[in-house]
XYZ file of C-alpha atoms in Angstrom:
586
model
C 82.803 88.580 -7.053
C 82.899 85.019 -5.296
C 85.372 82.356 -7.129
C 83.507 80.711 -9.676
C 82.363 77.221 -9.108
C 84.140 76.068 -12.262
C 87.639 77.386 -10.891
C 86.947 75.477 -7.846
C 86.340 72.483 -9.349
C 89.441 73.194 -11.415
C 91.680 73.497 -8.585
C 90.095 70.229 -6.739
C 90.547 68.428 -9.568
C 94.149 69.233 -9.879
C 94.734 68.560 -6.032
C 95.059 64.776 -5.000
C 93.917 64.762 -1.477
C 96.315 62.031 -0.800
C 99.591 63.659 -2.060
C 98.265 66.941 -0.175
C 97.740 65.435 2.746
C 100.846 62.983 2.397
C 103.349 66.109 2.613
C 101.967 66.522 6.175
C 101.331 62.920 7.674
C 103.065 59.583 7.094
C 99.958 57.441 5.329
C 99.446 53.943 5.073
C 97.243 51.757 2.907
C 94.759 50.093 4.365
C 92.005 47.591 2.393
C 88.704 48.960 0.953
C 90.740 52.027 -0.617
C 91.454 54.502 2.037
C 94.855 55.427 3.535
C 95.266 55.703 7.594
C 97.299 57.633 9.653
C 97.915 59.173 12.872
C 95.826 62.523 12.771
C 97.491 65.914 12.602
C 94.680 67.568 14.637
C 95.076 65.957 17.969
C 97.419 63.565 19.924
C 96.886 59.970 19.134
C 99.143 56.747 19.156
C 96.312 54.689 17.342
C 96.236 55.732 13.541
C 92.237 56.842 13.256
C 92.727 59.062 10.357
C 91.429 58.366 6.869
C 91.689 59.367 3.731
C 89.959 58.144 1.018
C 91.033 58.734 -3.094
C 87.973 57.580 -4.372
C 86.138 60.503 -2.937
C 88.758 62.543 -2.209
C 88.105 63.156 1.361
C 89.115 62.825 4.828
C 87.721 61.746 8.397
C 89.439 61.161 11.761
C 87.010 59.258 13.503
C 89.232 60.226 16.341
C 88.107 63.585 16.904
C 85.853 64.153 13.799
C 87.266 66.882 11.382
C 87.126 65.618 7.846
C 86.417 67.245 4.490
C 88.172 67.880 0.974
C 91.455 68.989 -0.205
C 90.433 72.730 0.589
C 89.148 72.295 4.068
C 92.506 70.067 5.035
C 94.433 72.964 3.800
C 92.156 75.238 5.756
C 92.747 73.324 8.998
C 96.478 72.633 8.476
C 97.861 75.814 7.376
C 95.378 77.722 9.529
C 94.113 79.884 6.321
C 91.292 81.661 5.253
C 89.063 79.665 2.333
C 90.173 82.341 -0.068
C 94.200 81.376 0.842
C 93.199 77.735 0.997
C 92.003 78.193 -2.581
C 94.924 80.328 -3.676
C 97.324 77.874 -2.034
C 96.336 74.751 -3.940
C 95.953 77.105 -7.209
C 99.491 77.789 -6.921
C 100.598 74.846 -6.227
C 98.398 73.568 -9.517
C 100.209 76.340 -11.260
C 96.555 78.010 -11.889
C 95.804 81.729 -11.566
C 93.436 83.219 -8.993
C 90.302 85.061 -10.482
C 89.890 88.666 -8.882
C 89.402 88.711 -5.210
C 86.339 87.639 -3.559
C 86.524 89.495 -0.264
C 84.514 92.282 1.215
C 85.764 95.708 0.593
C 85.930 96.764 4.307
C 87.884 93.808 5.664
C 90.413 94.244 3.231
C 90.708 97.757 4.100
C 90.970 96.597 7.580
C 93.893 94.250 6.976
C 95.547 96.447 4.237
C 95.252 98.786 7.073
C 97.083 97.226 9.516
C 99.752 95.955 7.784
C 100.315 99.655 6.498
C 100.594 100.573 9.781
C 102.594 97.858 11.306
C 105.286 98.849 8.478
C 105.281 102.211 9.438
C 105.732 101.669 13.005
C 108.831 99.260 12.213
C 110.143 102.400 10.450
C 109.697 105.211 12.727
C 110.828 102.657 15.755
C 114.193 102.010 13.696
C 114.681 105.665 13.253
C 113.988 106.303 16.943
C 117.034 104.033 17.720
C 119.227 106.019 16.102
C 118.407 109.082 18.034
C 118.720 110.370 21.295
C 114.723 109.200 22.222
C 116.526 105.767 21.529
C 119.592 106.160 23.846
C 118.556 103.635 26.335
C 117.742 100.629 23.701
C 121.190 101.520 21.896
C 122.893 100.984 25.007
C 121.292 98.006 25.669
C 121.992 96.822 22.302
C 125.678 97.638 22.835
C 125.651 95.316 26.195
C 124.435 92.579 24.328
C 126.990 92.373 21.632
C 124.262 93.215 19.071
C 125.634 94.838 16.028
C 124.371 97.740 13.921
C 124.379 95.745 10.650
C 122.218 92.609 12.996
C 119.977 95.322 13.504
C 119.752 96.727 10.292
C 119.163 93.619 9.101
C 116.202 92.406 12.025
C 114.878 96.564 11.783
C 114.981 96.344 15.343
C 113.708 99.532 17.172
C 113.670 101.963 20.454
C 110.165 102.380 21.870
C 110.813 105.316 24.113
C 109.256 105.508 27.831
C 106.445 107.967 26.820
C 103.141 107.324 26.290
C 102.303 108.646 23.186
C 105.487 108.777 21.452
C 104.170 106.099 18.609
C 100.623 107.242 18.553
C 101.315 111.158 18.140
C 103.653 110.223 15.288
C 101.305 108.038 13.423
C 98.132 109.841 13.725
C 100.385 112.673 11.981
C 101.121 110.315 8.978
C 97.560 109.728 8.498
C 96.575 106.746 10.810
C 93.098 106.672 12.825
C 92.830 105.731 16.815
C 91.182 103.148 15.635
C 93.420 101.885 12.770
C 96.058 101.678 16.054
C 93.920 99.556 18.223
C 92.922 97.313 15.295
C 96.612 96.822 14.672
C 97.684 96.089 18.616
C 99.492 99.219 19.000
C 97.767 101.120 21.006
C 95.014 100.573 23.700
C 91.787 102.405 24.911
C 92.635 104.404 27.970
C 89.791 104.805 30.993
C 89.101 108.456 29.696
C 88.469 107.463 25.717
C 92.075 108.240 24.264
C 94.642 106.026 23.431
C 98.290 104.947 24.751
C 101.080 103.349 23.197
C 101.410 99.780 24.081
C 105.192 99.326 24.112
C 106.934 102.167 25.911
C 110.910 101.737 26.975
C 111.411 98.415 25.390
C 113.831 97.014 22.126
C 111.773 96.272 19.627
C 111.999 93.227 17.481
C 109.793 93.120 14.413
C 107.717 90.066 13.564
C 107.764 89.546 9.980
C 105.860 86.634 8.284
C 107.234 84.635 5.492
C 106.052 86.931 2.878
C 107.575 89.949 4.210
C 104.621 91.596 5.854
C 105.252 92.986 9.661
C 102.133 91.546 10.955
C 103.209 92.582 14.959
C 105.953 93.125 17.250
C 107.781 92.167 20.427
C 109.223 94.542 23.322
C 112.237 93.569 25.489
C 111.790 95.546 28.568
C 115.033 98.523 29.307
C 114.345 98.833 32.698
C 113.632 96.123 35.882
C 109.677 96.226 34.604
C 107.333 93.145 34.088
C 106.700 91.326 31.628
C 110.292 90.909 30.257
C 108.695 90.414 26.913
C 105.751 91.841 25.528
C 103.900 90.736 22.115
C 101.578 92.529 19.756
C 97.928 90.911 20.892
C 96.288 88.631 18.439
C 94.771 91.178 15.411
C 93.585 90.800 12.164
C 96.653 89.876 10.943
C 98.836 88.581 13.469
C 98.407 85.571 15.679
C 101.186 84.129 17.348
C 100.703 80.401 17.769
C 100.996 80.474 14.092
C 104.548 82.802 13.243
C 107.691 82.019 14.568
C 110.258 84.864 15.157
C 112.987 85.360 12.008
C 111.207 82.699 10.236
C 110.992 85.293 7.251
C 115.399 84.970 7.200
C 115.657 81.563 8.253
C 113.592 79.887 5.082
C 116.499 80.968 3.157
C 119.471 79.565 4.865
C 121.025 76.597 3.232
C 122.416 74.707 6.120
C 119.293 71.952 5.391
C 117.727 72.512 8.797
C 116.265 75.532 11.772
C 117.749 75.802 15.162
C 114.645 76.128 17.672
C 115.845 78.837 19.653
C 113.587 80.047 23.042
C 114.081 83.601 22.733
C 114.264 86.443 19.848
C 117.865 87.343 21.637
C 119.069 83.778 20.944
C 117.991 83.889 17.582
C 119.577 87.246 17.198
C 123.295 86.092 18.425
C 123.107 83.171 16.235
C 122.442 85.159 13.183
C 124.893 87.432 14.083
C 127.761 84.444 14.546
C 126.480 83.115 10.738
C 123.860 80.477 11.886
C 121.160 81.756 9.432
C 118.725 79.274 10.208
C 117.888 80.117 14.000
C 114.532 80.870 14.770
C 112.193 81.123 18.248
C 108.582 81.050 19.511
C 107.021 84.041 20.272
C 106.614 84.177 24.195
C 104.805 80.721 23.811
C 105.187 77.357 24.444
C 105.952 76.002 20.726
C 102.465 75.012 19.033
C 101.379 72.387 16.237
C 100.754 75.363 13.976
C 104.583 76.476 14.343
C 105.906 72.785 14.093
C 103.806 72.747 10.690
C 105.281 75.939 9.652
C 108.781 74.212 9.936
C 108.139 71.066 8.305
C 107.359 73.371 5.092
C 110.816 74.768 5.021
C 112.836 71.859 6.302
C 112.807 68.156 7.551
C 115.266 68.143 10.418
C 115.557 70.524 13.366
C 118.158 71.454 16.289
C 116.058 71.703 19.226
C 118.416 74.339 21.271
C 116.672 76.027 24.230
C 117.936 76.891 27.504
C 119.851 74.252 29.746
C 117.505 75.267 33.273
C 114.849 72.913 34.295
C 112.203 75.152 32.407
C 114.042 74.293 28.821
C 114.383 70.697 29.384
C 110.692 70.367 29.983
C 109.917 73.192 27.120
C 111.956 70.732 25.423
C 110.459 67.424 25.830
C 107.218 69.164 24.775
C 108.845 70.376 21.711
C 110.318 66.758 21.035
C 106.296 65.393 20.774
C 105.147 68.113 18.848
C 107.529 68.504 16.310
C 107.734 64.221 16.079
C 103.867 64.569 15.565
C 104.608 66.369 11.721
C 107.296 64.100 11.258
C 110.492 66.318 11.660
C 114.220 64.758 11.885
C 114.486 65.943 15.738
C 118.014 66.630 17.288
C 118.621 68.242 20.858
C 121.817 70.360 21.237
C 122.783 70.200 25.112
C 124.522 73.874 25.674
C 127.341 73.379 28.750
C 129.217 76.049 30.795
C 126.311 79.092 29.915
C 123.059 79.324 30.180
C 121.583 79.916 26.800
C 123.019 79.843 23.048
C 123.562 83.783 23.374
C 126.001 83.743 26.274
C 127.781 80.856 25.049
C 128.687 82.026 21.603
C 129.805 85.152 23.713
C 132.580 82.764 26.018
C 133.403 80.465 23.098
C 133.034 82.037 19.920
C 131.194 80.190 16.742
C 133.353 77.660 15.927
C 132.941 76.179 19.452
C 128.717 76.553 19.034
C 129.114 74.650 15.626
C 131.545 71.285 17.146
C 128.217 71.661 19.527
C 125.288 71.715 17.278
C 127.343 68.620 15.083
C 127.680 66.758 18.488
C 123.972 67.267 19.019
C 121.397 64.178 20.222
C 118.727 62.735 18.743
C 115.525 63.141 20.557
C 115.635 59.604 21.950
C 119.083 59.541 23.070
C 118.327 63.324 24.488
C 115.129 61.701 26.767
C 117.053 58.825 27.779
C 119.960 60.541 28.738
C 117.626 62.826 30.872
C 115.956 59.894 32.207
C 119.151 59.100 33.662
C 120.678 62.227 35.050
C 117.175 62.489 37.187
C 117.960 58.735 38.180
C 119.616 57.362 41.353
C 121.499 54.282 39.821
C 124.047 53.539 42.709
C 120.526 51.979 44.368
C 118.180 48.885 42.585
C 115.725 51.156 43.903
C 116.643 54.074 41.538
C 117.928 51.621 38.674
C 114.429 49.464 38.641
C 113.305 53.536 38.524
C 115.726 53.804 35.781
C 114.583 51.088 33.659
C 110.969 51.103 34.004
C 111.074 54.837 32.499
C 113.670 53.792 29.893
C 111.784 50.663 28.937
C 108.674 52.597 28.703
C 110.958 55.087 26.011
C 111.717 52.426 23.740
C 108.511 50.292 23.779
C 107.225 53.278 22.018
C 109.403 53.461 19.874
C 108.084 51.942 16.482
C 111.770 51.061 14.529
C 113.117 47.831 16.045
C 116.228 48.396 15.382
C 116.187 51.681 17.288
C 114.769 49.849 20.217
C 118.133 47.096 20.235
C 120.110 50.041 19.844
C 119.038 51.941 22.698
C 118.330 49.147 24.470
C 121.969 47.675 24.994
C 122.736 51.148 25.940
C 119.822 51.266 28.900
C 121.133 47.796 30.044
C 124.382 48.837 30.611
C 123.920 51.537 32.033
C 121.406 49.786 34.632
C 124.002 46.757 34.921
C 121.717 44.085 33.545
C 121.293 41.783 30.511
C 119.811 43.364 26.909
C 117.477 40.118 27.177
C 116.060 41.165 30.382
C 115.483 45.010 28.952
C 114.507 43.267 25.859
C 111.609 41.214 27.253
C 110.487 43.974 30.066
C 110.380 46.554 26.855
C 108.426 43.764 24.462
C 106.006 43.609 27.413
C 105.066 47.388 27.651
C 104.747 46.833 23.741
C 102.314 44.385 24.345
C 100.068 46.352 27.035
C 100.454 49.798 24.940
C 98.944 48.076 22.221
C 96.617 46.192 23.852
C 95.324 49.649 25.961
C 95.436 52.325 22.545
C 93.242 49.256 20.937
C 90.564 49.455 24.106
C 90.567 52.530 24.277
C 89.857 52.703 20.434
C 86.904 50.033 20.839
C 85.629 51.773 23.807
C 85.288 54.946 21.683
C 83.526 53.392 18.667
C 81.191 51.463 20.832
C 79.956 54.425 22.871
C 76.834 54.831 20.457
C 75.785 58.327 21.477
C 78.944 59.818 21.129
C 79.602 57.612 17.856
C 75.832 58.621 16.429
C 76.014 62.486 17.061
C 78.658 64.394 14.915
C 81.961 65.462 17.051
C 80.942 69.428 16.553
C 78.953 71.015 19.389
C 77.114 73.605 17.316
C 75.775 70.126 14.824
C 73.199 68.228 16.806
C 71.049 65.836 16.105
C 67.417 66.780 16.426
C 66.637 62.769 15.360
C 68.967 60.376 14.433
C 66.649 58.800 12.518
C 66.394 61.168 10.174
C 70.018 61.977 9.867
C 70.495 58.203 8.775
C 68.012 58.958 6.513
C 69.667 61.628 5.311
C 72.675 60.111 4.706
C 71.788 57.438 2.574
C 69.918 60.235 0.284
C 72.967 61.914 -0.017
C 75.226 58.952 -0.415
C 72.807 57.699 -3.153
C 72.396 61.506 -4.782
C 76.368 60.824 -5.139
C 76.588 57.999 -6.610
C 74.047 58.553 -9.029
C 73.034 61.834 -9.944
C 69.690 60.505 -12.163
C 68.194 60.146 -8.577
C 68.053 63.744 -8.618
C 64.904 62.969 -10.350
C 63.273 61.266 -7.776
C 64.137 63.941 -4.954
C 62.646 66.388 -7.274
C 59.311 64.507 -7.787
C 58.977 63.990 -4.227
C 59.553 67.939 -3.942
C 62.155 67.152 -1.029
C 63.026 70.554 0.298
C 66.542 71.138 1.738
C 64.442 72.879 4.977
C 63.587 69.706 5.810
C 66.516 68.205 6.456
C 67.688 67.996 10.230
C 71.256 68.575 9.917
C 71.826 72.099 8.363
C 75.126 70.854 6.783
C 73.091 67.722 5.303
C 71.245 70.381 3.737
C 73.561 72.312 2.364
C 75.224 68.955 0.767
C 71.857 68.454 -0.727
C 71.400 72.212 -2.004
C 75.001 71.730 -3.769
C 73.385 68.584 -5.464
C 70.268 69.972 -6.609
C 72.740 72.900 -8.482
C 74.627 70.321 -10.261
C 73.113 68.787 -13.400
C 71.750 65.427 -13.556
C 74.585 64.758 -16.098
C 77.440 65.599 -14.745
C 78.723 63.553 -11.487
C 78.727 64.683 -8.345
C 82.136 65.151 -6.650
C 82.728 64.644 -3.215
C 85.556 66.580 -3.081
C 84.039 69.325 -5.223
C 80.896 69.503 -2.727
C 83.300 70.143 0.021
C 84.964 73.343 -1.108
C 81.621 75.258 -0.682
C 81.313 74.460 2.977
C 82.538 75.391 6.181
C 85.046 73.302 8.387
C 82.289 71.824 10.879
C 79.775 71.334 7.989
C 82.336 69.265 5.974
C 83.443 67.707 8.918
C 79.674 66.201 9.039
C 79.358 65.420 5.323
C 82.741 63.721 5.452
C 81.791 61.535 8.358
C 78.431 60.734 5.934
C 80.933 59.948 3.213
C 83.522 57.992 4.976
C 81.308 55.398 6.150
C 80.199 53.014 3.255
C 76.633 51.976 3.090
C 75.665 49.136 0.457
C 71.823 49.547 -0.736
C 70.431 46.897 -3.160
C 67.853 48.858 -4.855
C 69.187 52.964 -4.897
C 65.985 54.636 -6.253
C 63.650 52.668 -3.687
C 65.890 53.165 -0.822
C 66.078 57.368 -1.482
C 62.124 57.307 -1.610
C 61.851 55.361 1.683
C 64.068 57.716 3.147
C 62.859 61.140 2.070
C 59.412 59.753 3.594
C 61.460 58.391 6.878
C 62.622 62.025 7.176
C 59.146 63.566 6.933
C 57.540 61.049 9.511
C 60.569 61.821 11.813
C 60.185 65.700 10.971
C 55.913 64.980 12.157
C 57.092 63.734 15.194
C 58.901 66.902 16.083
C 60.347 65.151 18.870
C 64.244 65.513 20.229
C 66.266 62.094 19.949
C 66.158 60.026 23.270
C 68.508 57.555 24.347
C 66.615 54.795 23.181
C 66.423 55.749 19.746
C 70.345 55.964 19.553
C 70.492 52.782 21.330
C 67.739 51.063 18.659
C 69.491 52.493 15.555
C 73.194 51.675 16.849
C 71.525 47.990 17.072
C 70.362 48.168 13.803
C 73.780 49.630 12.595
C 75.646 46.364 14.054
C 73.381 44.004 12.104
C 74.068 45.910 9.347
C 69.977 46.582 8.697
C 68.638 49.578 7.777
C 66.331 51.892 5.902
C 64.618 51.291 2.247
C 67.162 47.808 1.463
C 69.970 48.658 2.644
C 71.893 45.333 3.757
């Protein structure tokens, strides 16, 4: 059975938007009674992203997502409506009514997350026998323990081609229930083939415990070095990291970013519980999200080659972007955290993860190993990438700090860095505000919603529409006069406007409409619309008249049957910057 509307509006109540969406982005106030801040969704230096607690929603007007409590926790945790619901329930300390979803795709996922387990077994028990010879060897190279294994239930995936999906079809499990998990694969003649053949395998287990996939470390001189489970039903890997499932656990207050399940593995080994790696991707927003849950600060700690310092700079602006306390540990004399625990032991890895930079003093000291400073030439070079650092930087005293340090290292005054950095300050500003204005006064771009599958038929009758809804809002007794006027939800252009207004009409006249509760029964890109509707405050002076001169606005516009031109947008962006408008509204 779906989740009852009254255990929805239950868990919204209970769920302040603003201290939901405060655990994931810095918010400030800002006057008329919404909070800004720099959205989580997409890279931006000028805040664009509001929230508002009188209607308990959200809109960037930077790239457009918005909605309620439930679709933020939808977009930022990357969940399923159902989860998003069940995560804010238990957070409320509520209980979940039975489950809502169909029978077959929880089969499906039940499924594969049977199998996945499985596998995991039957690939640990292959390492301990003579099919597994080759990946215990390997194992024994590497300095990897049988009690690290035990403890990862890492595996030997022989170099046969049915080795895994002979055994599993025996216990029970379908060709299909193997493809669905990213096992196996569909051969040219209709059978199947085991995916990962004479590799170590490395379970992926997500922070509940479930082995949602795996990753194969090749045994032999074979490409790719590493091979991960596809995406599936249950496993997507821009949205796991690797030992994540251990590392929420440790108690040293932070996670070691490590680049590669090895890494993670020798750190674990040498007591540094809190290690954990990407899998065989670039690190995401999604992962840096999944971090800030479990900790605030993080040890950045890939490998020392040219590749890991720019994997690393990437890392430093994603994992800034949430917020984390960002370090960088710099490892000398070996290539990667693995081999140096191996030459110098743990206690030599720890002096270097308590002697590692922050993620300023990391960049700037990178900005000056690639610079030439026995030349002006390559000190001006110096100093116009280090000034360009700290003018982004928003904490002033972090900018004298690091700026005494730039000027003597360039051999010049603090002043001079000082007033060349307070310039760049200046011309950032000035630019992200442009390029902020530039984007609110491109009217067609500004008029039509940000999603490509929501387009306006006629603006016209979208403004129209909005000011219904706004109105049916703030006063549900104008229910009445929609109903008299038999306004249909098919006539509405905007299929999300209509679904707002189909939400309305089920509500009594006598008990308020909430935003926020409206919200939970639609789909990201719908509430994205109605949250753009709601985010932008309309005054009308009479509410009854104006609703009746826009449900007829929206049935002359719905005669015309005629797609919006560029003149239209251009009249009605006019008429939105002298703030007139449809049925009184001033």
């Amino acid at each position: 059975m779906p989740i009852p509307q009254s255990f929805l509006d239950e868990v919204v109540m209970r769920s302040d938007i603003v201290d939901i969406v405060s655990s994931y982005v810095k918010l400030t106030k800002k006057s008329g009674g919404s909070m800004l801040g720099l959205c989580p969704f997409h890279s931006e230096k000028t805040p664009s992203f509001n929230v508002r607690a009188d209607k308990q929603v959200y809109h960037c007007f930077g790239c457009g997502v918005g909605g309620g409590v439930i679709s933020f926790v939808r977009e930022i945790e990357a969940l399923e409506f159902r989860d998003a619901v069940e995560f804010l329930a238990k957070r409320a300390g509520m209980q979940m009514p039975e489950d809502d979803t169909p029978v077959e795709d929880v089969n499906r996922r039940k499924r594969a997350f049977d199998l996945n387990r499985e596998a995991a077994r039957y690939y640990h028990e292959l390492l301990h026998s003579p099919k597994g010879a080759r990946a215990a060897r390997y194992m024994e190279r590497r300095g990897i323990t049988k009690q690290i294994a035990t403890r990862f239930g890492l595996g030997a995936a022989p170099d046969g081609w049915n080795t895994l999906s002979d055994e599993m079809r025996a216990r029970g499990f379908s060709e299909q229930d193997l493809i669905d998990a990213g096992l196996c694969k569909r051969g040219s003649k209709g059978g199947v083939y085991d995916l990962f053949r004479d590799r170590l395998m490395f379970p992926v287990i997500d922070v509940r415990g479930n082995v949602i996939g795996f990753s194969g470390r090749i045994l032999s001189d074979g490409e790719p070095k590493y091979l991960n489970s596809p995406e599936t039903v249950i496993f997507n890997k821009s949205r796991n990291l690797f030992a994540m499932n251990l590392a929420k656990k440790t108690k040293r207050g932070m996670l070691i970013l490590a680049e590669g399940n090895i890494d993670v593995i020798s750190l674990h080994q040498a007591g540094f519980d809190c290690a954990v790696a990407s899998l065989g991707t670039s690190l995401t927003d999604e992962q840096a999200r999944l971090i800030k849950r479990y900790t605030e600060n993080v040890v950045i700690s890939y490998d020392g080659d040219a590749a890991g310092v720019k994997a690393a700079e990437r890392a430093i602006g994603i994992l800034d972007k949430v917020g984390l306390n960002i370090r960088v540990l710099r490892v000398k004399d070996a290539k990667d955290p693995d081999e140096f625990i191996k030459k110098f032991g743990a206690d030599a890895f720890k002096l270097l993860l308590e002697r590692s930079e922050g993620d300023t003093e990391y960049r700037l000291s990178e900005i000056k190993r690639a610079s030439e400073l026995e030349t002006d030439e390559g000190r001006l070079a110096y100093l116009d990438k280090a000034e360009e650092l700290l003018a982004r930087l928003p904490n002033a005293a972090e900018r004298e700090v690091y700026g005494r340090r730039v000027a003597e290292s360039a051999g010049v005054s603090f002043e001079a860095v000082d007033s060349e950095v307070a310039k760049k300050r200046r011309a950032f500003a000035k630019r992200d505000k442009n390029q902020q204005q530039r984007a609110e006064l491109r009217p067609t771009a500004q008029l039509q919603p940000r999603e490509r599958t929501e387009r306006y038929d006629s603006v016209p009758s979208v403004q129209a529409e909005k000011v219904i809804l706004q109105c049916l809002i703030t006063d549900a007794s104008l229910i009445s006069v929609t109903k008299e006027m038999k306004l249909a939800s098919e006539e509405f252009t905007l299929p999300a406007n209509a679904k707002v207004y189909q939400y309305i009409l089920g509500r009594s006249p006598d008990t308020p409409v909430s935003s926020a509760q409206l919200m939970a029964g639609l789909e990201p890109n719908e509430a994205a619309v109605a949250a753009a509707i709601l985010a932008e405050p309309i005054t009308v002076t009479n509410s009854e008249q104006a609703v009746r001169d826009c449900v007829e606005r929206v049935r002359v516009e719905r005669a015309k049957g005629k797609p919006v031109g560029e003149d239209d947008i251009m009249e009605l962006y006019r008429l939105k910057k002298e703030k007139e408008g449809l049925g009184g509204i001033s």
